[in-house]
């Protein structure tokens, strides 16, 4: 049995923590006084430092320690999270990422970042110190590594008794009690005693359970509650902990007796060497006679964890196996339908029910909220706003919309190009926005919403919009179109996705080479999706990506056209009607569906079928986005689970099909691309409107 590489496990967890750190810093820039954001950011740093030291990433631990020490002043209220501090902190986060991903490479720039961090802290300390100077006993930290001093005389040291027992699963998750004790002994002179009253017999002992409890008599001037909370910040909810003052107690120079049975193997209490107490946030001391309540014990029936980490390759393999199971189940169902054996039919029905449930469960595992992707672009907007000197408000909606994990991974680059295009080309400068009567702050909106069988992801801005004349002139200059060629507005807007096309007047680090939007088009085509472009001069543009929910297994409607069988994604089907008599295909192809005109396509003509048509043809009404079209077929066979198989590159020019599937009898049925067919059907609507205007 192979075990995962622990350093790779650390890297995966560190990436998540760094992403959390980045989001916290960006939120903190908007809300610098939010204590929850400050504490969560500090916890992320503290965890990265501890885990880095544990797994041998010494450079990471040392760098984060300096970062954490500086940021601790923000947590203690000794400085403010200014935009300058956030800017340097984001650079520090990027450097931590490089240290983790390239541990064997000597990276430069770390000292400069820490120096800039100290400069920002020193520069913002002065006004804070001045503001708190008149306050009685106000804490003013003059040096990050020295104990805090106060204006009034320092309080006399007092002794506090700390008792704690770790959660039952602490050792399983890698908690080292010795490191926790080391952090406590760093707070000041103390005496540490082990509590052995819960150690069972050797025959029943579980090496993964922390039976030992600990008692520490700590001498320090300040209330230790805040400092102890920092030590146990990741264990506090599941452990037993009490902190009480020892009024009139002797200084902790000798071990304090413990109310616990003494056994021969009990460790001898050891007095830690006295060390200067570190500064801690002041908290009101509890009443001398009252004992601080301990945390409630962990419920033994509660689940140990709510999620687990699984390799993406295993999920892909599971999906492949489920797909093969669905194909085998379809074959069994077909055999059972032609058999008179009742037991066989019962088994086939039961297997169909189970495979359908397994398919839905597996698909659910692969579905990921798109918010995990949206959150990455906040940093992009932040950096673009700084580089282009544009004030930008970034708004996201629909973060809970779920999409297949494979599509989430492949959507990152296209969305980066679309957002950069909106910021660079779409949003005007502050001067131009004010001259146009707009607010100085531009808006970029990223949204996701379910649209039938698809997910529509939109990137919109309130900028100047697309310049149709400039797009056409540039396209003619590059030879993409001819001067006499007539194009609709949609076709003209789609020219921005042509390879090498760019309206930028000069090449910059952000745009001008004409490769970004081409990448968007190729990626979305590879995902069987489509792109809609809407724009209005002076008001902005919207790029909408329409993508299927999944690339693996779908519910399909099996239909027959001539001698061929085809599958229509069931989620795109609205209804089925019979083709009215007397419609011979000449003239306008429209149906009246409850007062609405819906164009229809005869698939026999689209596929050049030569066999005689059925006397009573059916029309399947499908939708994509806001468009609808009817597909005329000879027969509706029924519904089935469809395992999508990608077509080869040789078939890529054929736009009517998005893939293929294997039926129960082993034959292949092509899957219709409803988005393409709906777009093809809408040409009838556009032509009808243009003819009506001409008349």
C-alpha positions as semicolon CSV with decimal commas, in nm:
position;residue;x (nm);y (nm);z (nm)
1;X;0,000;0,000;0,000
2;X;0,139;0,339;-0,101
3;X;0,103;0,641;0,121
4;X;0,079;1,001;-0,002
5;X;0,390;1,216;0,009
6;X;0,360;1,427;0,328
7;X;0,532;1,726;0,165
8;X;0,278;1,720;-0,117
9;X;-0,001;1,706;0,140
10;X;0,149;2,014;0,305
11;X;0,166;2,192;-0,030
12;X;-0,201;2,121;-0,101
13;X;-0,308;2,249;0,239
14;X;-0,075;2,548;0,211
15;X;-0,228;2,645;-0,125
16;X;-0,572;2,651;0,036
17;X;-0,441;2,855;0,329
18;X;-0,266;3,099;0,096
19;X;-0,588;3,142;-0,100
20;X;-0,771;3,203;0,228
21;X;-0,498;3,450;0,326
22;X;-0,529;3,638;-0,003
23;X;-0,908;3,663;0,025
24;X;-0,876;3,779;0,385
25;X;-0,627;4,052;0,291
26;X;-0,848;4,175;0,006
27;X;-1,150;4,181;0,237
28;X;-0,944;4,359;0,500
29;X;-0,857;4,631;0,250
30;X;-1,229;4,709;0,221
31;X;-1,300;4,667;0,593
32;X;-0,977;4,731;0,790
33;X;-1,147;4,739;1,132
34;X;-1,306;4,393;1,109
35;X;-1,163;4,185;1,395
36;X;-1,287;3,856;1,244
37;X;-1,094;3,921;0,922
38;X;-0,783;4,019;1,115
39;X;-0,798;3,706;1,331
40;X;-0,866;3,469;1,039
41;X;-0,574;3,618;0,846
42;X;-0,346;3,578;1,147
43;X;-0,460;3,217;1,196
44;X;-0,378;3,135;0,834
45;X;-0,026;3,272;0,883
46;X;0,015;3,087;1,212
47;X;-0,091;2,756;1,054
48;X;0,142;2,795;0,755
49;X;0,432;2,871;0,987
50;X;0,368;2,571;1,214
51;X;0,306;2,326;0,930
52;X;0,606;2,454;0,736
53;X;0,838;2,394;1,032
54;X;0,687;2,048;1,087
55;X;0,746;1,936;0,726
56;X;1,095;2,082;0,695
57;X;1,014;2,402;0,505
58;X;1,245;2,609;0,724
59;X;1,266;2,904;0,486
60;X;0,885;2,925;0,480
61;X;0,861;2,910;0,860
62;X;1,128;3,179;0,908
63;X;0,977;3,416;0,653
64;X;0,621;3,369;0,781
65;X;0,741;3,424;1,138
66;X;0,858;3,774;1,048
67;X;0,537;3,832;0,851
68;X;0,325;3,705;1,140
69;X;0,512;3,915;1,398
70;X;0,450;4,233;1,202
71;X;0,084;4,145;1,140
72;X;0,040;4,067;1,508
73;X;0,051;4,441;1,573
74;X;-0,262;4,479;1,362
75;X;-0,430;4,207;1,566
76;X;-0,339;4,381;1,891
77;X;-0,464;4,716;1,769
78;X;-0,121;4,876;1,766
79;X;-0,138;4,961;1,396
80;X;-0,397;4,984;1,119
81;X;-0,444;4,767;0,809
82;X;-0,377;5,042;0,556
83;X;-0,382;4,987;0,177
84;X;-0,002;5,013;0,180
85;X;0,020;4,735;0,439
86;X;-0,219;4,516;0,239
87;X;-0,014;4,574;-0,077
88;X;0,308;4,458;0,089
89;X;0,127;4,168;0,257
90;X;0,003;4,047;-0,082
91;X;0,360;4,055;-0,213
92;X;0,465;3,856;0,094
93;X;0,191;3,602;0,023
94;X;0,323;3,560;-0,333
95;X;0,675;3,507;-0,197
96;X;0,549;3,240;0,047
97;X;0,387;3,061;-0,247
98;X;0,720;3,059;-0,434
99;X;0,905;2,930;-0,127
100;X;0,658;2,641;-0,096
101;X;0,656;2,548;-0,464
102;X;1,034;2,588;-0,512
103;X;1,190;2,480;-0,181
104;X;1,528;2,397;-0,337
105;X;1,564;2,729;-0,519
106;X;1,729;3,023;-0,351
107;X;1,478;3,302;-0,405
108;X;1,566;3,668;-0,379
109;X;1,332;3,943;-0,271
110;X;1,221;3,807;0,067
111;X;1,439;4,045;0,271
112;X;1,318;4,341;0,065
113;X;0,955;4,246;0,128
114;X;1,010;4,213;0,502
115;X;1,197;4,544;0,506
116;X;0,904;4,708;0,326
117;X;0,667;4,545;0,573
118;X;0,862;4,686;0,868
119;X;0,874;5,029;0,704
120;X;0,496;5,031;0,662
121;X;0,446;4,918;1,021
122;X;0,684;5,184;1,154
123;X;0,521;5,449;0,941
124;X;0,172;5,369;1,064
125;X;0,270;5,319;1,427
126;X;0,324;5,685;1,505
127;X;-0,035;5,813;1,474
128;X;-0,167;5,511;1,661
129;X;0,074;5,571;1,948
130;X;-0,022;5,936;1,960
131;X;-0,390;5,849;1,968
132;X;-0,358;5,612;2,262
133;X;-0,097;5,807;2,459
134;X;-0,343;5,983;2,696
135;X;-0,520;5,660;2,784
136;X;-0,444;5,507;3,121
137;X;-0,213;5,205;3,107
138;X;-0,226;5,203;2,725
139;X;0,000;4,939;2,570
140;X;0,256;5,075;2,321
141;X;0,486;4,820;2,153
142;X;0,812;4,989;2,059
143;X;0,981;4,680;1,919
144;X;0,830;4,369;1,768
145;X;1,056;4,134;1,961
146;X;1,055;4,312;2,298
147;X;0,794;4,304;2,576
148;X;0,534;4,579;2,561
149;X;0,578;4,875;2,798
150;X;0,311;5,094;2,954
151;X;0,299;5,453;3,064
152;X;0,203;5,355;3,416
153;X;0,398;5,127;3,637
154;X;0,391;4,764;3,527
155;X;0,155;4,542;3,720
156;X;0,309;4,300;3,969
157;X;0,351;3,947;3,832
158;X;0,079;3,703;3,932
159;X;0,048;3,326;3,902
160;X;-0,218;3,152;3,695
161;X;-0,305;2,783;3,696
162;X;-0,376;2,641;3,351
163;X;-0,517;2,292;3,308
164;X;-0,597;2,133;2,974
165;X;-0,672;1,800;2,809
166;X;-0,649;1,764;2,432
167;X;-0,932;1,630;2,212
168;X;-0,939;1,254;2,169
169;X;-0,839;1,281;1,800
170;X;-0,561;1,540;1,848
171;X;-0,275;1,294;1,790
172;X;-0,445;1,147;1,483
173;X;-0,441;1,491;1,319
174;X;-0,074;1,555;1,401
175;X;-0,096;1,770;1,714
176;X;0,229;1,764;1,915
177;X;0,165;1,839;2,287
178;X;0,533;1,923;2,341
179;X;0,512;2,211;2,093
180;X;0,203;2,344;2,272
181;X;0,382;2,327;2,607
182;X;0,683;2,503;2,453
183;X;0,463;2,794;2,342
184;X;0,317;2,826;2,693
185;X;0,658;2,815;2,862
186;X;0,770;3,096;2,632
187;X;0,512;3,323;2,799
188;X;0,696;3,334;3,130
189;X;0,831;3,136;3,430
190;X;0,617;2,830;3,488
191;X;0,599;2,482;3,638
192;X;0,462;2,202;3,417
193;X;0,303;1,891;3,570
194;X;0,156;1,592;3,389
195;X;-0,192;1,472;3,493
196;X;-0,190;1,092;3,478
197;X;-0,526;1,008;3,635
198;X;-0,688;0,894;3,309
199;X;-0,415;0,661;3,180
200;X;-0,567;0,311;3,137
201;X;-0,402;-0,028;3,177
202;X;-0,138;-0,121;2,924
203;X;-0,365;-0,389;2,775
204;X;-0,635;-0,137;2,678
205;X;-0,422;0,166;2,593
206;X;-0,472;0,324;2,250
207;X;-0,150;0,489;2,121
208;X;-0,354;0,739;1,917
209;X;-0,541;0,882;2,220
210;X;-0,382;1,160;2,434
211;X;-0,454;1,030;2,785
212;X;-0,221;1,276;2,961
213;X;-0,354;1,604;3,088
214;X;-0,133;1,898;3,180
215;X;-0,120;2,155;3,457
216;X;0,094;2,467;3,422
217;X;0,145;2,728;3,694
218;X;0,241;3,034;3,490
219;X;0,376;3,359;3,632
220;X;0,319;3,669;3,418
221;X;0,205;4,027;3,466
222;X;-0,082;4,025;3,215
223;X;-0,399;3,820;3,198
224;X;-0,291;3,508;3,001
225;X;-0,632;3,432;2,845
226;X;-0,555;3,592;2,508
227;X;-0,210;3,435;2,484
228;X;-0,343;3,089;2,578
229;X;-0,622;3,124;2,322
230;X;-0,352;3,182;2,057
231;X;-0,174;2,862;2,161
232;X;-0,490;2,649;2,137
233;X;-0,664;2,840;1,856
234;X;-0,713;2,524;1,646
235;X;-0,809;2,294;1,935
236;X;-1,017;2,520;2,158
237;X;-1,360;2,388;2,054
238;X;-1,282;2,025;2,129
239;X;-1,063;2,035;2,440
240;X;-1,096;2,087;2,814
241;X;-0,929;2,407;2,931
242;X;-0,941;2,612;3,251
243;X;-0,741;2,920;3,355
244;X;-0,772;3,044;3,714
245;X;-0,563;3,293;3,915
246;X;-0,381;3,163;4,221
247;X;-0,440;3,443;4,470
248;X;-0,158;3,475;4,720
249;X;0,026;3,181;4,565
250;X;0,400;3,143;4,597
251;X;0,603;3,216;4,282
252;X;0,618;2,909;4,066
253;X;0,962;2,796;4,166
254;X;0,864;2,451;4,287
255;X;0,618;2,200;4,154
256;X;0,263;2,248;4,270
257;X;0,090;1,941;4,406
258;X;-0,159;1,787;4,168
259;X;-0,483;1,628;4,281
260;X;-0,421;1,311;4,088
261;X;-0,315;0,959;4,182
262;X;0,061;0,913;4,184
263;X;0,197;0,620;3,985
264;X;0,551;0,496;3,956
265;X;0,578;0,596;3,591
266;X;0,456;0,952;3,647
267;X;0,701;1,205;3,501
268;X;0,877;1,436;3,743
269;X;0,755;1,798;3,710
270;X;1,022;2,019;3,558
271;X;1,042;2,393;3,610
272;X;1,101;2,575;3,285
273;X;1,375;2,836;3,270
274;X;1,239;3,187;3,336
275;X;1,184;3,390;3,022
276;X;1,057;3,745;2,972
277;X;0,682;3,752;2,922
278;X;0,560;3,849;2,576
279;X;0,295;4,115;2,528
280;X;-0,063;3,992;2,518
281;X;-0,388;4,169;2,451
282;X;-0,535;4,291;2,779
283;X;-0,854;4,123;2,898
284;X;-1,055;4,179;3,216
285;X;-0,936;3,935;3,482
286;X;-1,198;3,694;3,617
287;X;-1,316;3,719;3,976
288;X;-1,064;3,553;4,214
289;X;-1,313;3,308;4,357
290;X;-1,466;3,200;4,027
291;X;-1,308;2,933;3,812
292;X;-1,318;2,980;3,438
293;X;-1,552;2,725;3,280
294;X;-1,392;2,452;3,083
295;X;-1,490;2,371;2,728
296;X;-1,756;2,103;2,691
297;X;-1,627;1,757;2,604
298;X;-1,639;1,645;2,243
299;X;-1,943;1,442;2,146
300;X;-1,819;1,090;2,082
301;X;-2,090;1,039;1,819
302;X;-2,000;1,348;1,620
303;X;-1,828;1,285;1,286
304;X;-1,451;1,321;1,295
305;X;-1,441;1,519;0,971
306;X;-1,693;1,666;0,729
307;X;-1,484;1,619;0,416
308;X;-1,183;1,432;0,287
309;X;-0,925;1,494;0,017
310;X;-0,938;1,266;-0,288
311;X;-0,709;1,272;-0,592
312;X;-0,876;1,403;-0,906
313;X;-0,749;1,100;-1,100
314;X;-0,949;0,869;-0,875
315;X;-1,266;1,068;-0,939
316;X;-1,204;1,053;-1,314
317;X;-1,149;0,677;-1,293
318;X;-1,467;0,638;-1,088
319;X;-1,662;0,832;-1,350
320;X;-1,523;0,612;-1,628
321;X;-1,630;0,297;-1,439
322;X;-1,976;0,438;-1,378
323;X;-2,002;0,520;-1,747
324;X;-1,919;0,160;-1,841
325;X;-2,174;0,040;-1,585
326;X;-2,442;0,258;-1,743
327;X;-2,366;0,112;-2,087
328;X;-2,382;-0,245;-1,949
329;X;-2,710;-0,163;-1,771
330;X;-2,858;-0,030;-2,097
331;X;-2,763;-0,355;-2,270
332;X;-2,923;-0,562;-1,994
333;X;-3,241;-0,352;-2,012
334;X;-3,265;-0,409;-2,386
335;X;-3,218;-0,787;-2,345
336;X;-3,477;-0,796;-2,067
337;X;-3,729;-0,606;-2,281
338;X;-3,719;-0,880;-2,546
339;X;-3,737;-1,159;-2,289
340;X;-4,040;-1,316;-2,124
341;X;-3,848;-1,392;-1,804
342;X;-4,007;-1,187;-1,524
343;X;-3,710;-1,229;-1,290
344;X;-3,473;-1,091;-1,553
345;X;-3,695;-0,786;-1,603
346;X;-3,708;-0,727;-1,227
347;X;-3,330;-0,746;-1,198
348;X;-3,289;-0,513;-1,496
349;X;-3,523;-0,257;-1,341
350;X;-3,347;-0,277;-1,005
351;X;-3,004;-0,239;-1,168
352;X;-3,130;0,059;-1,367
353;X;-3,249;0,226;-1,047
354;X;-2,920;0,159;-0,869
355;X;-2,702;0,271;-1,161
356;X;-2,907;0,589;-1,193
357;X;-2,854;0,667;-0,825
358;X;-2,483;0,585;-0,848
359;X;-2,453;0,811;-1,151
360;X;-2,620;1,103;-0,970
361;X;-2,400;1,052;-0,662
362;X;-2,082;1,037;-0,870
363;X;-2,185;1,344;-1,065
364;X;-2,252;1,525;-0,737
365;X;-1,899;1,446;-0,621
366;X;-1,757;1,604;-0,936
367;X;-1,973;1,916;-0,914
368;X;-1,794;2,216;-0,760
369;X;-1,939;2,560;-0,671
370;X;-1,813;2,811;-0,922
371;X;-1,745;3,050;-0,634
372;X;-1,414;2,868;-0,582
373;X;-1,314;2,999;-0,926
374;X;-1,465;3,347;-0,888
375;X;-1,269;3,420;-0,570
376;X;-0,939;3,395;-0,761
377;X;-1,017;3,700;-0,972
378;X;-1,039;3,946;-0,686
379;X;-0,660;3,962;-0,676
380;X;-0,653;4,005;-1,055
381;X;-0,890;4,304;-1,031
382;X;-0,684;4,447;-0,744
383;X;-0,360;4,430;-0,946
384;X;-0,520;4,561;-1,267
385;X;-0,670;4,853;-1,077
386;X;-0,323;4,943;-0,949
387;X;-0,140;4,889;-1,280
388;X;-0,392;5,079;-1,497
389;X;-0,474;5,344;-1,237
390;X;-0,847;5,271;-1,264
391;X;-1,086;5,261;-0,971
392;X;-1,279;4,934;-1,012
393;X;-1,565;4,775;-0,821
394;X;-1,576;4,397;-0,866
395;X;-1,915;4,231;-0,810
396;X;-1,981;3,856;-0,821
397;X;-2,317;3,677;-0,814
398;X;-2,421;3,314;-0,844
399;X;-2,120;3,172;-0,658
400;X;-2,329;2,870;-0,549
401;X;-2,387;2,762;-0,909
402;X;-2,222;2,421;-0,952
403;X;-2,026;2,301;-1,252
404;X;-1,822;1,994;-1,334
405;X;-1,474;2,018;-1,179
406;X;-1,309;1,955;-1,517
407;X;-1,486;2,257;-1,662
408;X;-1,400;2,470;-1,358
409;X;-1,031;2,397;-1,414
410;X;-1,045;2,477;-1,786
411;X;-1,246;2,798;-1,739
412;X;-0,978;2,982;-1,540
413;X;-0,775;3,108;-1,839
414;X;-1,073;3,220;-2,054
415;X;-1,221;3,419;-1,765
416;X;-0,884;3,582;-1,695
417;X;-0,869;3,704;-2,057
418;X;-1,230;3,826;-2,052
419;X;-1,182;4,018;-1,727
420;X;-0,855;4,174;-1,844
421;X;-1,026;4,270;-2,171
422;X;-1,312;4,436;-1,981
423;X;-1,078;4,630;-1,756
424;X;-0,823;4,730;-2,021
425;X;-1,045;4,791;-2,327
426;X;-1,390;4,832;-2,173
427;X;-1,353;5,060;-1,872
428;X;-1,249;5,416;-1,950
429;X;-1,004;5,623;-1,750
430;X;-1,136;5,833;-1,463
431;X;-1,116;6,150;-1,674
432;X;-1,313;6,000;-1,963
433;X;-1,578;5,855;-1,728
434;X;-1,630;6,192;-1,563
435;X;-1,650;6,362;-1,902
436;X;-1,918;6,109;-2,007
437;X;-2,120;6,180;-1,693
438;X;-2,035;5,847;-1,525
439;X;-1,909;5,774;-1,178
440;X;-1,528;5,767;-1,148
441;X;-1,540;5,406;-1,029
442;X;-1,597;5,149;-1,302
443;X;-1,781;4,822;-1,243
444;X;-1,691;4,471;-1,356
445;X;-1,956;4,211;-1,283
446;X;-1,898;3,834;-1,290
447;X;-2,209;3,617;-1,261
448;X;-2,325;3,259;-1,310
449;X;-2,678;3,126;-1,347
450;X;-2,845;2,805;-1,457
451;X;-3,007;2,834;-1,802
452;X;-3,184;2,508;-1,883
453;X;-2,925;2,245;-1,967
454;X;-2,646;2,498;-1,944
455;X;-2,469;2,733;-1,709
456;X;-2,441;3,091;-1,831
457;X;-2,131;3,274;-1,704
458;X;-2,125;3,645;-1,783
459;X;-1,851;3,906;-1,762
460;X;-1,994;4,256;-1,797
461;X;-1,866;4,609;-1,753
462;X;-2,012;4,959;-1,762
463;X;-1,745;5,094;-1,995
464;X;-1,759;5,242;-2,343
465;X;-1,879;4,927;-2,522
466;X;-1,744;4,776;-2,842
467;X;-1,660;5,013;-3,127
468;X;-1,818;4,844;-3,430
469;X;-1,652;5,076;-3,683
470;X;-1,307;5,017;-3,538
471;X;-1,364;4,639;-3,524
472;X;-1,469;4,631;-3,889
473;X;-1,179;4,852;-3,998
474;X;-0,929;4,635;-3,812
475;X;-1,082;4,316;-3,954
476;X;-1,057;4,451;-4,308
477;X;-0,701;4,563;-4,243
478;X;-0,607;4,212;-4,126
479;X;-0,786;4,048;-4,419
480;X;-1,039;3,870;-4,200
481;X;-1,332;4,015;-4,399
482;X;-1,368;4,205;-4,725
483;X;-1,501;4,563;-4,744
484;X;-1,814;4,455;-4,934
485;X;-1,896;4,168;-4,697
486;X;-2,217;4,222;-4,498
487;X;-2,228;4,107;-4,136
488;X;-2,490;4,114;-3,863
489;X;-2,409;4,287;-3,535
490;X;-2,351;3,952;-3,365
491;X;-2,116;3,833;-3,641
492;X;-1,926;4,163;-3,630
493;X;-1,885;4,142;-3,252
494;X;-1,756;3,786;-3,279
495;X;-1,464;3,906;-3,493
496;X;-1,282;3,998;-3,171
497;X;-1,232;3,621;-3,119
498;X;-1,047;3,580;-3,449
499;X;-0,680;3,469;-3,417
500;X;-0,443;3,766;-3,405
501;X;-0,723;4,022;-3,382
502;X;-0,672;4,322;-3,152
503;X;-0,794;4,682;-3,158
504;X;-0,522;4,798;-2,917
505;X;-0,313;5,081;-3,063
506;X;0,006;4,959;-2,895
507;X;0,132;4,639;-2,739
508;X;0,146;4,646;-2,360
509;X;0,196;4,387;-2,087
510;X;-0,182;4,342;-2,079
511;X;-0,299;4,347;-2,439
512;X;-0,224;4,420;-2,802
513;X;-0,096;4,085;-2,932
514;X;-0,435;3,943;-3,032
515;X;-0,402;3,606;-2,861
516;X;-0,622;3,637;-2,549
517;X;-0,971;3,627;-2,700
518;X;-0,864;3,356;-2,945
519;X;-0,776;3,140;-2,643
520;X;-1,123;3,206;-2,501
521;X;-1,294;3,093;-2,822
522;X;-1,090;2,774;-2,862
523;X;-1,135;2,673;-2,498
524;X;-1,512;2,728;-2,497
525;X;-1,548;2,535;-2,824
526;X;-1,352;2,251;-2,666
527;X;-1,602;2,247;-2,378
528;X;-1,897;2,224;-2,620
529;X;-2,003;2,573;-2,521
530;X;-2,086;2,897;-2,699
531;X;-2,019;3,270;-2,652
532;X;-2,273;3,552;-2,678
533;X;-2,160;3,913;-2,709
534;X;-2,390;4,205;-2,633
535;X;-2,279;4,567;-2,627
536;X;-2,422;4,917;-2,623
537;X;-2,214;5,219;-2,708
538;X;-2,133;5,423;-2,401
539;X;-2,296;5,176;-2,160
540;X;-2,073;4,869;-2,164
541;X;-2,044;4,513;-2,289
542;X;-2,137;4,165;-2,171
543;X;-1,964;3,842;-2,270
544;X;-2,174;3,536;-2,184
545;X;-2,028;3,184;-2,187
546;X;-2,289;2,910;-2,220
547;X;-2,161;2,573;-2,107
548;X;-2,311;2,227;-2,051
549;X;-2,342;2,126;-1,687
550;X;-2,119;1,823;-1,729
551;X;-1,896;1,647;-1,978
552;X;-1,958;1,291;-1,859
553;X;-2,310;1,144;-1,830
554;X;-2,646;1,303;-1,912
555;X;-3,007;1,199;-1,945
556;X;-3,096;1,183;-2,312
557;X;-3,400;1,146;-2,537
558;X;-3,341;0,888;-2,810
559;X;-3,505;0,976;-3,144
560;X;-3,502;0,828;-3,493
561;X;-3,448;1,021;-3,815
562;X;-3,468;0,791;-4,117
563;X;-3,262;0,484;-4,026
564;X;-3,035;0,674;-3,786
565;X;-3,077;0,719;-3,412
566;X;-2,977;1,035;-3,230
567;X;-2,974;1,156;-2,870
568;X;-3,106;1,493;-2,757
569;X;-2,996;1,613;-2,406
570;X;-3,312;1,574;-2,201
571;X;-3,244;1,886;-1,994
572;X;-3,272;2,093;-2,315
573;X;-3,611;1,944;-2,410
574;X;-3,916;2,157;-2,325
575;X;-4,195;1,952;-2,481
576;X;-4,290;1,726;-2,771
577;X;-4,575;1,791;-3,015
578;X;-4,698;1,633;-3,337
579;X;-4,620;1,809;-3,664
580;X;-4,950;1,950;-3,795
581;X;-5,078;1,816;-4,125
582;X;-5,053;2,031;-4,433
583;X;-4,704;2,169;-4,358
584;X;-4,493;2,063;-4,653
585;X;-4,177;2,254;-4,564
586;X;-4,228;2,527;-4,821
587;X;-4,229;2,886;-4,700
588;X;-4,163;2,990;-4,341
589;X;-4,101;2,706;-4,097
590;X;-4,285;2,820;-3,783
591;X;-4,513;2,655;-3,530
592;X;-4,766;2,829;-3,309
593;X;-4,687;2,702;-2,958
594;X;-4,947;2,859;-2,727
595;X;-4,937;3,194;-2,903
596;X;-4,560;3,205;-2,956
597;X;-4,397;3,149;-3,294
598;X;-4,126;2,883;-3,273
599;X;-3,908;2,803;-3,577
600;X;-3,849;2,437;-3,655
601;X;-3,583;2,239;-3,841
602;X;-3,648;1,921;-4,035
603;X;-3,362;1,697;-3,929
604;X;-3,422;1,482;-4,238
605;X;-3,313;1,782;-4,448
606;X;-3,028;1,877;-4,214
607;X;-2,887;1,521;-4,233
608;X;-2,979;1,463;-4,602
609;X;-3,189;1,155;-4,521
610;X;-3,327;0,985;-4,833
611;X;-3,556;0,722;-4,679
612;X;-3,933;0,787;-4,691
613;X;-4,063;1,008;-4,413
614;X;-4,302;0,880;-4,148
615;X;-4,663;0,987;-4,199
616;X;-4,694;1,132;-3,846
617;X;-4,375;1,314;-3,761
618;X;-4,298;1,454;-3,417
619;X;-4,147;1,789;-3,314
620;X;-3,916;1,810;-3,012
621;X;-3,902;2,167;-2,877
622;X;-3,556;2,241;-2,735
623;X;-3,412;2,557;-2,584
624;X;-3,071;2,714;-2,538
625;X;-3,043;3,038;-2,348
626;X;-3,340;3,251;-2,452
627;X;-3,386;3,083;-2,791
628;X;-3,614;2,794;-2,883
629;X;-3,640;2,574;-3,189
630;X;-3,838;2,265;-3,290
631;X;-3,657;1,955;-3,420
632;X;-3,871;1,743;-3,653
633;X;-3,799;1,370;-3,614
634;X;-3,960;1,052;-3,745
635;X;-3,997;0,877;-3,409
636;X;-3,938;0,940;-3,037
637;X;-3,798;0,613;-2,901
638;X;-3,763;0,705;-2,531
639;X;-3,528;0,827;-2,259
640;X;-3,194;0,677;-2,166
641;X;-2,879;0,750;-1,967
642;X;-2,620;0,879;-2,210
643;X;-2,246;0,835;-2,158
644;X;-2,082;1,109;-2,364
645;X;-1,791;1,004;-2,583
646;X;-1,594;1,283;-2,749
647;X;-1,570;1,289;-3,128
648;X;-1,233;1,278;-3,300
649;X;-1,065;1,586;-3,447
650;X;-1,167;1,467;-3,794
651;X;-1,530;1,536;-3,700
652;X;-1,466;1,879;-3,544
653;X;-1,598;2,072;-3,850
654;X;-1,940;1,908;-3,802
655;X;-2,115;2,149;-3,564
656;X;-2,450;1,970;-3,534
657;X;-2,311;1,704;-3,297
658;X;-2,148;1,748;-2,958
659;X;-2,046;1,384;-2,906
660;X;-2,159;1,024;-2,935
661;X;-2,286;0,749;-2,707
662;X;-2,299;0,370;-2,716
663;X;-2,647;0,220;-2,702
664;X;-2,747;-0,103;-2,536
665;X;-2,718;-0,302;-2,858
666;X;-2,363;-0,179;-2,914
667;X;-2,448;0,069;-3,191
668;X;-2,348;0,434;-3,179
669;X;-2,592;0,726;-3,154
670;X;-2,473;1,081;-3,217
671;X;-2,561;1,348;-2,957
672;X;-2,719;1,660;-3,106
673;X;-2,566;1,997;-3,019
674;X;-2,884;2,179;-2,921
675;X;-2,708;2,516;-2,882
676;X;-2,589;2,506;-3,244
677;X;-2,927;2,391;-3,374
678;X;-3,111;2,662;-3,179
679;X;-2,873;2,924;-3,320
680;X;-2,933;2,781;-3,669
681;X;-3,309;2,797;-3,615
682;X;-3,291;3,156;-3,498
683;X;-3,175;3,257;-3,846
684;X;-3,535;3,201;-3,955
685;X;-3,649;3,447;-3,689
686;X;-3,389;3,707;-3,789
687;X;-3,474;3,663;-4,157
688;X;-3,845;3,696;-4,084
689;X;-3,788;4,017;-3,888
690;X;-3,571;4,167;-4,162
691;X;-3,830;4,079;-4,428
692;X;-4,102;4,233;-4,212
693;X;-3,905;4,556;-4,177
694;X;-3,841;4,564;-4,551
695;X;-4,209;4,521;-4,624
